[in-house]
mmCIF file of C-alpha atoms and ligand atoms in Angstrom:
data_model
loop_
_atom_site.group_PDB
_atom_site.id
_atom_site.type_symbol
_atom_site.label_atom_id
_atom_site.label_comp_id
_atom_site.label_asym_id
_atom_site.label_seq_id
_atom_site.Cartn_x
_atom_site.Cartn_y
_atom_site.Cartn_z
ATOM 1 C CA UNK A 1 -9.138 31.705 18.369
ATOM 2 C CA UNK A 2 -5.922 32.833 19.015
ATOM 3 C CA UNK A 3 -3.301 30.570 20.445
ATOM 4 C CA UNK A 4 -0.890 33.569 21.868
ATOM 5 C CA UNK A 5 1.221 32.633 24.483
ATOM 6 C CA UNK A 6 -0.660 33.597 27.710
ATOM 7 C CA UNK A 7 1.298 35.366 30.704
ATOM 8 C CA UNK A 8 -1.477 36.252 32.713
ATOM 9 C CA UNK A 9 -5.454 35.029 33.785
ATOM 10 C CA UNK A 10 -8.295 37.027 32.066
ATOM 11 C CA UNK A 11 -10.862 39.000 33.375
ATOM 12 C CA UNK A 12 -14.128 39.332 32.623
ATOM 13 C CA UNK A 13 -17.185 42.123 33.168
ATOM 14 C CA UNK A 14 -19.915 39.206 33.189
ATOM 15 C CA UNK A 15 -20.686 35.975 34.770
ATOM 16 C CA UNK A 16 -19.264 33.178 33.075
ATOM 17 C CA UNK A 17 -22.124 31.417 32.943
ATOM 18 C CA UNK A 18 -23.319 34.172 31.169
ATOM 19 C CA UNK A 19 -20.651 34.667 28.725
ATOM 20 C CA UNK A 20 -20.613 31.514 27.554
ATOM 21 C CA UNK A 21 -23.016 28.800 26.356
ATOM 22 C CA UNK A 22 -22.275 25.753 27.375
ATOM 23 C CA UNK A 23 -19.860 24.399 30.194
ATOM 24 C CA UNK A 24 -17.702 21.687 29.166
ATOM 25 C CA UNK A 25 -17.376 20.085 32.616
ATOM 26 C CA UNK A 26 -14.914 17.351 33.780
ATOM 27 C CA UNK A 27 -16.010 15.239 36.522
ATOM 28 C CA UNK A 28 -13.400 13.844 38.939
ATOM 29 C CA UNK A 29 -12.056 16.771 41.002
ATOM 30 C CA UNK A 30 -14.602 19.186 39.556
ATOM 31 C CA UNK A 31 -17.946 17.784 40.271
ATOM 32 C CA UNK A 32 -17.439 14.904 42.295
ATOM 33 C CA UNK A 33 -14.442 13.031 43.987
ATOM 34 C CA UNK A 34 -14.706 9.592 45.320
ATOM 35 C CA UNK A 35 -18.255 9.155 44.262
ATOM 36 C CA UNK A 36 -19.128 12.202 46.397
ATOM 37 C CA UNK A 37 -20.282 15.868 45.295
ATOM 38 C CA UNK A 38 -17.612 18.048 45.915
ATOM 39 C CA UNK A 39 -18.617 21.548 47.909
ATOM 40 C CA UNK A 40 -20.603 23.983 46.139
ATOM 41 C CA UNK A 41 -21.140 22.024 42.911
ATOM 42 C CA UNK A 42 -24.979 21.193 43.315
ATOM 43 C CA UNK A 43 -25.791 24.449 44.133
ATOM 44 C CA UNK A 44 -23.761 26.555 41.481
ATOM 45 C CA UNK A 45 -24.480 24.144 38.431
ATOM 46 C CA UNK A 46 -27.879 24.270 39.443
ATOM 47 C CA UNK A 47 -27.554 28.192 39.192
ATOM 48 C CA UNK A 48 -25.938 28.236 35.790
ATOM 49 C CA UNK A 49 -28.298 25.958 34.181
ATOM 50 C CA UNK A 50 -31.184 27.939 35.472
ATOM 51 C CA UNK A 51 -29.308 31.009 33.983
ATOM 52 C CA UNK A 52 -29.646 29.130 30.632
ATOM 53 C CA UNK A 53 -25.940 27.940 30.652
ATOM 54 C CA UNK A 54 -26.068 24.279 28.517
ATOM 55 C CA UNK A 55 -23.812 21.716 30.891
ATOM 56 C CA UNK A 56 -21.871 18.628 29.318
ATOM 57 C CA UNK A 57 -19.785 16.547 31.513
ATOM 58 C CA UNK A 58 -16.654 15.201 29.675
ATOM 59 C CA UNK A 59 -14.638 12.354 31.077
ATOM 60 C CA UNK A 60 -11.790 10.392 29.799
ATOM 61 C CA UNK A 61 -13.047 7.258 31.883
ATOM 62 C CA UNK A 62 -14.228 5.074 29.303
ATOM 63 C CA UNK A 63 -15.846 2.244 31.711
ATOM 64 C CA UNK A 64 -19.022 3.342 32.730
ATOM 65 C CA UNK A 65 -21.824 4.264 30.092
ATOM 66 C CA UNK A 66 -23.117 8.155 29.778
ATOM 67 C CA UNK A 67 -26.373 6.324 30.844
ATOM 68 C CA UNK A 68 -24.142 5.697 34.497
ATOM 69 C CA UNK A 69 -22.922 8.817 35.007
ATOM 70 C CA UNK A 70 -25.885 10.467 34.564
ATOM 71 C CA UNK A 71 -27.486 7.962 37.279
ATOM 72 C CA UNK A 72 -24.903 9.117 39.492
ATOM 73 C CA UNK A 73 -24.873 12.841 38.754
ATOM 74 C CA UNK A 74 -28.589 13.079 38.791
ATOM 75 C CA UNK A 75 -28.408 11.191 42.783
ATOM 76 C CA UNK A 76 -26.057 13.919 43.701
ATOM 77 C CA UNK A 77 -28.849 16.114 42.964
ATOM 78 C CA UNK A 78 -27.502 16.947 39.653
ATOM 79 C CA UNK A 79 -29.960 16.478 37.032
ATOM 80 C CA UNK A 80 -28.377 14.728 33.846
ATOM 81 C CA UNK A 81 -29.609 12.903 30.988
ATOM 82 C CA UNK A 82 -27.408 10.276 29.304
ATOM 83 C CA UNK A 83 -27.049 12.902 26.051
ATOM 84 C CA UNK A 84 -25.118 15.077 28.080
ATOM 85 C CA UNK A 85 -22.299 12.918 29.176
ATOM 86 C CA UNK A 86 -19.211 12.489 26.676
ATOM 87 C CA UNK A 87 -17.037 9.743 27.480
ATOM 88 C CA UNK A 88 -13.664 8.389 25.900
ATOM 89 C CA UNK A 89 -15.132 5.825 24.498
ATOM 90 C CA UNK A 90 -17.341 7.608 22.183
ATOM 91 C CA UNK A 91 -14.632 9.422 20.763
ATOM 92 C CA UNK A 92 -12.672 6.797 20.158
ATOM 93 C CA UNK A 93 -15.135 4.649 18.513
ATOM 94 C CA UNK A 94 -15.846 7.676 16.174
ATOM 95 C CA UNK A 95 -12.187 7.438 15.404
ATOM 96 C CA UNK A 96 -12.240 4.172 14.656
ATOM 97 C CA UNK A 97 -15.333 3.872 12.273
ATOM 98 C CA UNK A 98 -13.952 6.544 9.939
ATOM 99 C CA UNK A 99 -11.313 3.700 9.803
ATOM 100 C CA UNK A 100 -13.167 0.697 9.153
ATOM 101 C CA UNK A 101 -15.864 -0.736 6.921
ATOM 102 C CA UNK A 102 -19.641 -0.211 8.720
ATOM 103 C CA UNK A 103 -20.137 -3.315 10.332
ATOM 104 C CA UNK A 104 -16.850 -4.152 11.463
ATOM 105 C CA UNK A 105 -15.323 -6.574 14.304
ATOM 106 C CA UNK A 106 -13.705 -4.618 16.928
ATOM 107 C CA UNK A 107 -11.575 -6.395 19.429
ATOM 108 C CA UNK A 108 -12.519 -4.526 22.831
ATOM 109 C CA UNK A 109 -10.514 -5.077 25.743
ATOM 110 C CA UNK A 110 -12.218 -2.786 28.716
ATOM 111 C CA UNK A 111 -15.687 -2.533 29.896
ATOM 112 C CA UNK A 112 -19.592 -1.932 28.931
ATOM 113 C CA UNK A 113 -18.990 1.631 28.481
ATOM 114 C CA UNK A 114 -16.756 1.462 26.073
ATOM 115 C CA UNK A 115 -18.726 -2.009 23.803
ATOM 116 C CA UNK A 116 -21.686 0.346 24.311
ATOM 117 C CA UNK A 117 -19.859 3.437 22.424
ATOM 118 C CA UNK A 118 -18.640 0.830 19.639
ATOM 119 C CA UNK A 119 -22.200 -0.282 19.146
ATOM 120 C CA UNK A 120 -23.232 2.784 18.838
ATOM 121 C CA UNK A 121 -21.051 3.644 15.815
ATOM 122 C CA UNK A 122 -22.286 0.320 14.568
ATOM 123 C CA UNK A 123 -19.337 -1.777 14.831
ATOM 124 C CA UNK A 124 -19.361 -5.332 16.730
ATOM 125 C CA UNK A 125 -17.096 -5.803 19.808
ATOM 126 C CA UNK A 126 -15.537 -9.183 20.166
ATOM 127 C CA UNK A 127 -13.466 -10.222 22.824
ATOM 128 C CA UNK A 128 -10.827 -12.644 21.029
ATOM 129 C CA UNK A 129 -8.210 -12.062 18.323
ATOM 130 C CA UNK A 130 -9.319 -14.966 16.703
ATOM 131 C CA UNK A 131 -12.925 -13.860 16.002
ATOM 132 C CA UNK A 132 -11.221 -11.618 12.931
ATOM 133 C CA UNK A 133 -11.147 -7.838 14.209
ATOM 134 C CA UNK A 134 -10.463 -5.114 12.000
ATOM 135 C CA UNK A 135 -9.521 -2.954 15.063
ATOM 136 C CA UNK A 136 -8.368 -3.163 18.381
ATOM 137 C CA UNK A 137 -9.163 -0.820 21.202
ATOM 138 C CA UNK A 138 -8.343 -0.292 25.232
ATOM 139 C CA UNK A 139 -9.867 1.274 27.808
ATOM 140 C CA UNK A 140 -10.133 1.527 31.154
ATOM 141 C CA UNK A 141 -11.809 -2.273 32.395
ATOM 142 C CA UNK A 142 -11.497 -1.754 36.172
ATOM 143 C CA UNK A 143 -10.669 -4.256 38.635
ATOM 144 C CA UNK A 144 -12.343 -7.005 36.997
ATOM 145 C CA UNK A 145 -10.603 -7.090 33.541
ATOM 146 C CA UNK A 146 -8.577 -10.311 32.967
ATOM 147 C CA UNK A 147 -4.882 -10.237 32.552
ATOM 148 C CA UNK A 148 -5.636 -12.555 29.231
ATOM 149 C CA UNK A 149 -7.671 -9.967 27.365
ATOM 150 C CA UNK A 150 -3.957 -7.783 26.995
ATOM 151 C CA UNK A 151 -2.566 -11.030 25.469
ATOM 152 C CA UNK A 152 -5.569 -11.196 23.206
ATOM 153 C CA UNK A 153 -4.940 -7.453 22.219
ATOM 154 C CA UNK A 154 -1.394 -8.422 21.601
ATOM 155 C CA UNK A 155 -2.006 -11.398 19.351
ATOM 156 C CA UNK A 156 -4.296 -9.167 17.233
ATOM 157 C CA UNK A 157 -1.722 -6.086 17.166
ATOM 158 C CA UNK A 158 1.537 -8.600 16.269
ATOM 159 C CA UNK A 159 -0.866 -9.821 13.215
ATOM 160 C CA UNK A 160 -1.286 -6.050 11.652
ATOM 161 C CA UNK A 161 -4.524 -5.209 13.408
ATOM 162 C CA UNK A 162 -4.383 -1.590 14.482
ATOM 163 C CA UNK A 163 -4.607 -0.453 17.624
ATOM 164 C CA UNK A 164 -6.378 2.533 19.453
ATOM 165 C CA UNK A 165 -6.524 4.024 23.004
ATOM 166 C CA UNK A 166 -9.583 5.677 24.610
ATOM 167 C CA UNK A 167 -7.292 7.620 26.594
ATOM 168 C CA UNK A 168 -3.248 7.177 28.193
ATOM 169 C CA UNK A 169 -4.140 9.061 31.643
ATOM 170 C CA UNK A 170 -1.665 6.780 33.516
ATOM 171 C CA UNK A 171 -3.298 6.636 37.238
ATOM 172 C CA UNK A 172 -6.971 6.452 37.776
ATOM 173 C CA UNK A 173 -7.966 8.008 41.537
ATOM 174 C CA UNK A 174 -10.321 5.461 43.885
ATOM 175 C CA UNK A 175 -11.386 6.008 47.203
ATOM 176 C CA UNK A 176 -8.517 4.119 49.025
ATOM 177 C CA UNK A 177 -6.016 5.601 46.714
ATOM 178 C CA UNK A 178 -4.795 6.147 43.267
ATOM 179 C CA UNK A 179 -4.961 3.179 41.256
ATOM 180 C CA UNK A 180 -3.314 2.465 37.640
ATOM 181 C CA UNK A 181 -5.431 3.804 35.126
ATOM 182 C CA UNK A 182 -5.753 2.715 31.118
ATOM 183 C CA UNK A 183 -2.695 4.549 30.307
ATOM 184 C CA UNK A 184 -0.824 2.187 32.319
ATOM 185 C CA UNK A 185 -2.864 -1.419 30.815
ATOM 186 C CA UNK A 186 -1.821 0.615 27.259
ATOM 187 C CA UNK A 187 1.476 0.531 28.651
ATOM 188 C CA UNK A 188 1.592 -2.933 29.014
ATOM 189 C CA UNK A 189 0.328 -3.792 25.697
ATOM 190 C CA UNK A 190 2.982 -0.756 24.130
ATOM 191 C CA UNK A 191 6.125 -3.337 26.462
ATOM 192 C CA UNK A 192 4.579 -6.466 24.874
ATOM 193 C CA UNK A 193 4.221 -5.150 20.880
ATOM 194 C CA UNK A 194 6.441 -2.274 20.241
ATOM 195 C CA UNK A 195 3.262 -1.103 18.805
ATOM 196 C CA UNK A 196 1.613 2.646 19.148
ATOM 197 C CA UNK A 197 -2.116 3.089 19.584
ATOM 198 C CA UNK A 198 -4.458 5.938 17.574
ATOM 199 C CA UNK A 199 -5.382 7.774 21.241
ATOM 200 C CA UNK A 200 -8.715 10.164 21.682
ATOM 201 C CA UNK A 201 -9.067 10.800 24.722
ATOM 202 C CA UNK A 202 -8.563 14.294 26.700
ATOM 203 C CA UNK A 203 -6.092 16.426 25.454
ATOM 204 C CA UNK A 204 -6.423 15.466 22.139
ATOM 205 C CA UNK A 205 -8.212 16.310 19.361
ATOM 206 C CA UNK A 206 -10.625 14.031 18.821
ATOM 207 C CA UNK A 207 -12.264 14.153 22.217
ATOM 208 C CA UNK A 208 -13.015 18.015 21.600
ATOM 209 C CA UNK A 209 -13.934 17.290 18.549
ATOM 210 C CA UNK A 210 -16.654 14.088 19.813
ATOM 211 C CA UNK A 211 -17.813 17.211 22.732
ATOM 212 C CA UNK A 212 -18.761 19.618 20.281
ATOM 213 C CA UNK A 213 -19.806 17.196 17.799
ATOM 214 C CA UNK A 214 -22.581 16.376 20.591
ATOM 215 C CA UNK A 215 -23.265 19.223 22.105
ATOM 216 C CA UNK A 216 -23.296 21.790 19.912
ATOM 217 C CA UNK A 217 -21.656 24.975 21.851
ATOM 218 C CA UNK A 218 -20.815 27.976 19.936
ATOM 219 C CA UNK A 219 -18.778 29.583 22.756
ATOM 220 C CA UNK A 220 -18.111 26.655 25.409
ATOM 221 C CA UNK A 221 -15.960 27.063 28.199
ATOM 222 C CA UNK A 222 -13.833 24.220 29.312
ATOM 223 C CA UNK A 223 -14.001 23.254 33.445
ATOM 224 C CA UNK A 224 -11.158 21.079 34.881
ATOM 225 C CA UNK A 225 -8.918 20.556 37.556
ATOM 226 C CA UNK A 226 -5.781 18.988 35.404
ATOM 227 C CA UNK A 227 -3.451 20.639 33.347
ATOM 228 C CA UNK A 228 -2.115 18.225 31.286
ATOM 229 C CA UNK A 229 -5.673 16.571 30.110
ATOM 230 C CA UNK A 230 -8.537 19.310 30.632
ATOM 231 C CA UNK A 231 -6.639 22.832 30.520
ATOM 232 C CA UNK A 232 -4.299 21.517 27.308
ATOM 233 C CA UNK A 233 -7.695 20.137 25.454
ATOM 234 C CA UNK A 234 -9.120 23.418 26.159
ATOM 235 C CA UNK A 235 -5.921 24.902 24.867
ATOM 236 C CA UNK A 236 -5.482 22.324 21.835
ATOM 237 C CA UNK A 237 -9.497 23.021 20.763
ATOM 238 C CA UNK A 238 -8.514 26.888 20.877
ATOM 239 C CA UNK A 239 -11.625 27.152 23.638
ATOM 240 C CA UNK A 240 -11.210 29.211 27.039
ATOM 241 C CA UNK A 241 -10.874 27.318 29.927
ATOM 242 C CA UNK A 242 -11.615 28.019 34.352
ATOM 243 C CA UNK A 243 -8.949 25.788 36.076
ATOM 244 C CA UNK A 244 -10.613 24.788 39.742
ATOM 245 C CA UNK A 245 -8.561 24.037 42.416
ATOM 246 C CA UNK A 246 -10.809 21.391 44.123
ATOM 247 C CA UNK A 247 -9.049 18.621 42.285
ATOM 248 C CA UNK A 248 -5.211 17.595 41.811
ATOM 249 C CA UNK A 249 -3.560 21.075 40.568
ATOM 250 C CA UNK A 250 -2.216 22.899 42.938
ATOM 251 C CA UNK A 251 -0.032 26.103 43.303
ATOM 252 C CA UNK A 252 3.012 25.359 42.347
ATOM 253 C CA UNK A 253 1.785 23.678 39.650
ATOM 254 C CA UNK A 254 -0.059 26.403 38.541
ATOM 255 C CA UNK A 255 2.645 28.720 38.809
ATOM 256 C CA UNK A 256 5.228 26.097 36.889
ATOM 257 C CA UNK A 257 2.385 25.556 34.039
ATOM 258 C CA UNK A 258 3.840 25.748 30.454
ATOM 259 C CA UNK A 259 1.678 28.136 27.683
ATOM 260 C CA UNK A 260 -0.084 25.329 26.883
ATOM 261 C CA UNK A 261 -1.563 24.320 30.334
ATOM 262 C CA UNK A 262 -2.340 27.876 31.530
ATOM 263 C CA UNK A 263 -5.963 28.412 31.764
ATOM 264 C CA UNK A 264 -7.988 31.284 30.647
ATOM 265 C CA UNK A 265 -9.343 32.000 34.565
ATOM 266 C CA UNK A 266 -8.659 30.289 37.758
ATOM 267 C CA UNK A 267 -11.023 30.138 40.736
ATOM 268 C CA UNK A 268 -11.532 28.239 43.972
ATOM 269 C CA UNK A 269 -14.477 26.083 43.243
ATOM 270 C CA UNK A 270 -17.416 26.031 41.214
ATOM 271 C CA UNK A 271 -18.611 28.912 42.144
ATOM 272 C CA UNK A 272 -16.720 30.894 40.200
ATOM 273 C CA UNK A 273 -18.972 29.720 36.990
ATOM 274 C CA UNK A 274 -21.595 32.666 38.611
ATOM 275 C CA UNK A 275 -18.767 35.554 39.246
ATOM 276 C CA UNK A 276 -17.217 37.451 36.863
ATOM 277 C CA UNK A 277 -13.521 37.410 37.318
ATOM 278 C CA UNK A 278 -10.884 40.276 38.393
ATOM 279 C CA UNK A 279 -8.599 41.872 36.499
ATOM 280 C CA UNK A 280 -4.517 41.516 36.354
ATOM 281 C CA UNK A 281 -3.236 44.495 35.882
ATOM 282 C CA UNK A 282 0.952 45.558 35.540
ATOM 283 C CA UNK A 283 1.595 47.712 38.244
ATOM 284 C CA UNK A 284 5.135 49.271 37.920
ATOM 285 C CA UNK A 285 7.023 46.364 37.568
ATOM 286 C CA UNK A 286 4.509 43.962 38.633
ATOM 287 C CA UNK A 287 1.237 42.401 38.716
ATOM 288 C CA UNK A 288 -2.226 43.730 40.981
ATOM 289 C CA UNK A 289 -4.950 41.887 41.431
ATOM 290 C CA UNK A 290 -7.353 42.752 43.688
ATOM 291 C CA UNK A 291 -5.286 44.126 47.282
ATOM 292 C CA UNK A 292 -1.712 41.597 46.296
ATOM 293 C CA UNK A 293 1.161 42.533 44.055
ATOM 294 C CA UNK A 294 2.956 40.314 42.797
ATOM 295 C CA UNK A 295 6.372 40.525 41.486
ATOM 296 C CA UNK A 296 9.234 38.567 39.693
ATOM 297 C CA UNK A 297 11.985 38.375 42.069
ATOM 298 C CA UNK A 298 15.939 37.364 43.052
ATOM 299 C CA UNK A 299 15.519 33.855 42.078
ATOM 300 C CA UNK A 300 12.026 33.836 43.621
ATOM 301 C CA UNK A 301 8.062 35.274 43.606
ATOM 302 C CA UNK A 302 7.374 38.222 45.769
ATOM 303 C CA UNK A 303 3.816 38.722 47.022
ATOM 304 C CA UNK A 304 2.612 42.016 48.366
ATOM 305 C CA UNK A 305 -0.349 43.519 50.287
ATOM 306 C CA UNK A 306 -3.958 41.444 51.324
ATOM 307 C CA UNK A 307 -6.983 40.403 50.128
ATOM 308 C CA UNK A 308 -8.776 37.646 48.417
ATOM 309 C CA UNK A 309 -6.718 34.223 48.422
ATOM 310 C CA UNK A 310 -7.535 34.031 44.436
ATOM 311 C CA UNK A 311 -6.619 36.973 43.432
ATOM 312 C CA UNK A 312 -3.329 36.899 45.521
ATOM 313 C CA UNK A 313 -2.622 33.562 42.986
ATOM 314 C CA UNK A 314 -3.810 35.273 40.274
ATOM 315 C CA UNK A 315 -1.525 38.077 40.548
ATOM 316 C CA UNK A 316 1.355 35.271 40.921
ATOM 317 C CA UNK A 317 0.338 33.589 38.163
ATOM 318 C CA UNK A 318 0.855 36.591 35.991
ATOM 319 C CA UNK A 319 4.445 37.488 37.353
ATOM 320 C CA UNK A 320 5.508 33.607 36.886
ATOM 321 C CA UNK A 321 4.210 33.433 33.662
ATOM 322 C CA UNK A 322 5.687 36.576 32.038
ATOM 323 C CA UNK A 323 8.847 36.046 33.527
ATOM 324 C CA UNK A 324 8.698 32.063 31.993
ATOM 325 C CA UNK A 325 7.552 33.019 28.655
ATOM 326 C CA UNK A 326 7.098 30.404 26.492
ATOM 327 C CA UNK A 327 9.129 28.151 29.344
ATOM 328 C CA UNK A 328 8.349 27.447 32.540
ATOM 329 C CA UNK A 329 8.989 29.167 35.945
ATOM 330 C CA UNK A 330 11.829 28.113 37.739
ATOM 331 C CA UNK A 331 11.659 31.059 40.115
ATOM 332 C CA UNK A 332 10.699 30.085 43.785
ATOM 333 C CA UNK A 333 6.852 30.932 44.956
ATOM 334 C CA UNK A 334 7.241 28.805 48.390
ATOM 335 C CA UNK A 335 6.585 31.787 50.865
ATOM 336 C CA UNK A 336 4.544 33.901 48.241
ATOM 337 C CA UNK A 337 1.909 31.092 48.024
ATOM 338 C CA UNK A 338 2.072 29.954 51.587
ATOM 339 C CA UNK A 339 1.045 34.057 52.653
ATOM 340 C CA UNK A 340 -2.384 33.072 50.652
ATOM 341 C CA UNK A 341 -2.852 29.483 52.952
ATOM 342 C CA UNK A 342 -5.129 28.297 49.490
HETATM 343 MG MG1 MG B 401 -10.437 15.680 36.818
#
């Protein structure tokens, strides 16, 4: 697909449940946040998949097994099956067994989700660097991993072993706050060795690669809330991607994003899986969508007109992102965004 620089969200005639086959769906800020559904995702997953859209649930967390977060999806009245999780972990144990002889000792500092994925490529997780690994790998362990298992990671690395990541994202979000995620423990390891790990998880290649791998899609469509991990993997895989604002992005953000984190469409919630989505169209020397115009400014975004909060931020996003280019919008969109109260 084509990897133009985009300066404005698409629109399309049809649902997009029903113009593409499967939904490649992150979880945290999409489908659920602190262990809770978030609005309107029961019901409109429930409406795609009876409209014969295929769902897969992607997530960079590599601690708990697909076999968990389909538990947890299918109690939030989400019915899943462990096949149609893909974690971090899988995809990095992929990477690492077309590195290694079959068999192999794997030195695994993080939790069952991610021993589980190296078992599954039929490599053997130890926990020491002197039980002989071929490989070492890190993922996120949660509270419970031992400060000694990043020493054991470094004796192993500062011997030759090499090293791999199931994902950097620095800052892992809890329900009392954000917490440091496995980018962070990698970080600790990187200050220790001077080493680099082999990394797989969201936006990089090899997770897209593990999702399709499993799930077969033909014409997915990537669902996220984060720029820099879901909308840049979508963008990386050359897939189209719905941004959803019921996560961590938010305007400005948006507005700032850089070609590479622009998504294809952007919409509220989940909902907008069953809609088709407006046009942006130039109007003089703006952009229209829906009853806002939205124009490139004196150092700032000008907003125009009423209507539909979405399209209103759609119509921004087009004048910010043609006037950035292949850069990023420095121009001002303060008062524009705070007429649409998103
Ligand atoms: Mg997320």
């Amino acid at each position: 697909m084509s990897q133009q620089v985009r300066t404005r969200p698409e629109g399309s005639g049809r649902a997009l449940s029903e113009a593409y086959d499967t939904a490649l769906l992150d979880l945290d800020g999409v489908v659920y946040a602190g262990g809770e559904a978030i609005a309107h995702a029961v019901d409109s997953l429930g409406a795609a998949r009876a409209g014969g859209m295929h769902l897969a649930y992607v997530t960079n967390n590599a601690l708990r097994t697909p076999d968990a977060v389909a538990a947890h999806l299918t109690e939030l009245g989400i019915p899943a099956q462990a096949g149609d999780v893909i974690t971090s972990a899988q995809a990095v144990a992929r990477l690492i067994a077309e590195q290694v002889p079959a068999g192999a000792r794997v030195l695994v500092v993080g939790g069952e989700g991610l021993r589980v994925a190296v078992r599954e490529r039929g490599l053997v997780p130890v926990e020491s660097a002197d039980d002989d690994p071929v490989a070492v790998v890190q993922g996120y362990g949660g509270p419970e991993l031992p400060w000694g298992r990043f020493a054991e990671a470094c004796y192993a690395i500062a011997r030759g072993v090499p090293w791999f990541a199931s994902n950097t994202d620095l800052t892992i979000p809890s329900a009392r706050g954000i917490a440091p995620g496995n980018g962070a423990a990698v970080a600790v390891v990187r200050i220790a060795t001077g080493a680099e790990p082999q990394v797989a998880g969201k936006p990089l290649p090899p997770m897209h690669r593990e999702t399709i791998l499993r799930t077969g899609a033909q014409r997915p469509l990537v669902v996220g809330d984060r720029l820099d991990t879901d909308i840049e993997g979508a963008f990386n895989g050359g897939v189209d991607s719905l941004l959803v604002l019921t996560g961590v992005t938010d305007g400005p953000q948006l507005l700032a994003a850089p070609p590479q984190h622009r998504p294809t469409y952007v919409d509220a919630d989940l909902r907008g899986m069953l809609t088709g989505q407006p046009e942006v169209v130039e109007a003089g020397v703006g952009f229209r969508c829906g009853g806002w115009t939205a124009t490139a400014g004196d150092g700032r975004l000008e907003l125009d007109g009423e209507g539909e909060a979405l399209d209103g931020l759609r119509a921004l996003c087009a004048a910010a992102w043609t006037a950035a280019g292949e850069g990023v919008c420095e121009l001002d969109g303060g008062k524009a965004l705070a007429r649409l109260a998103l």
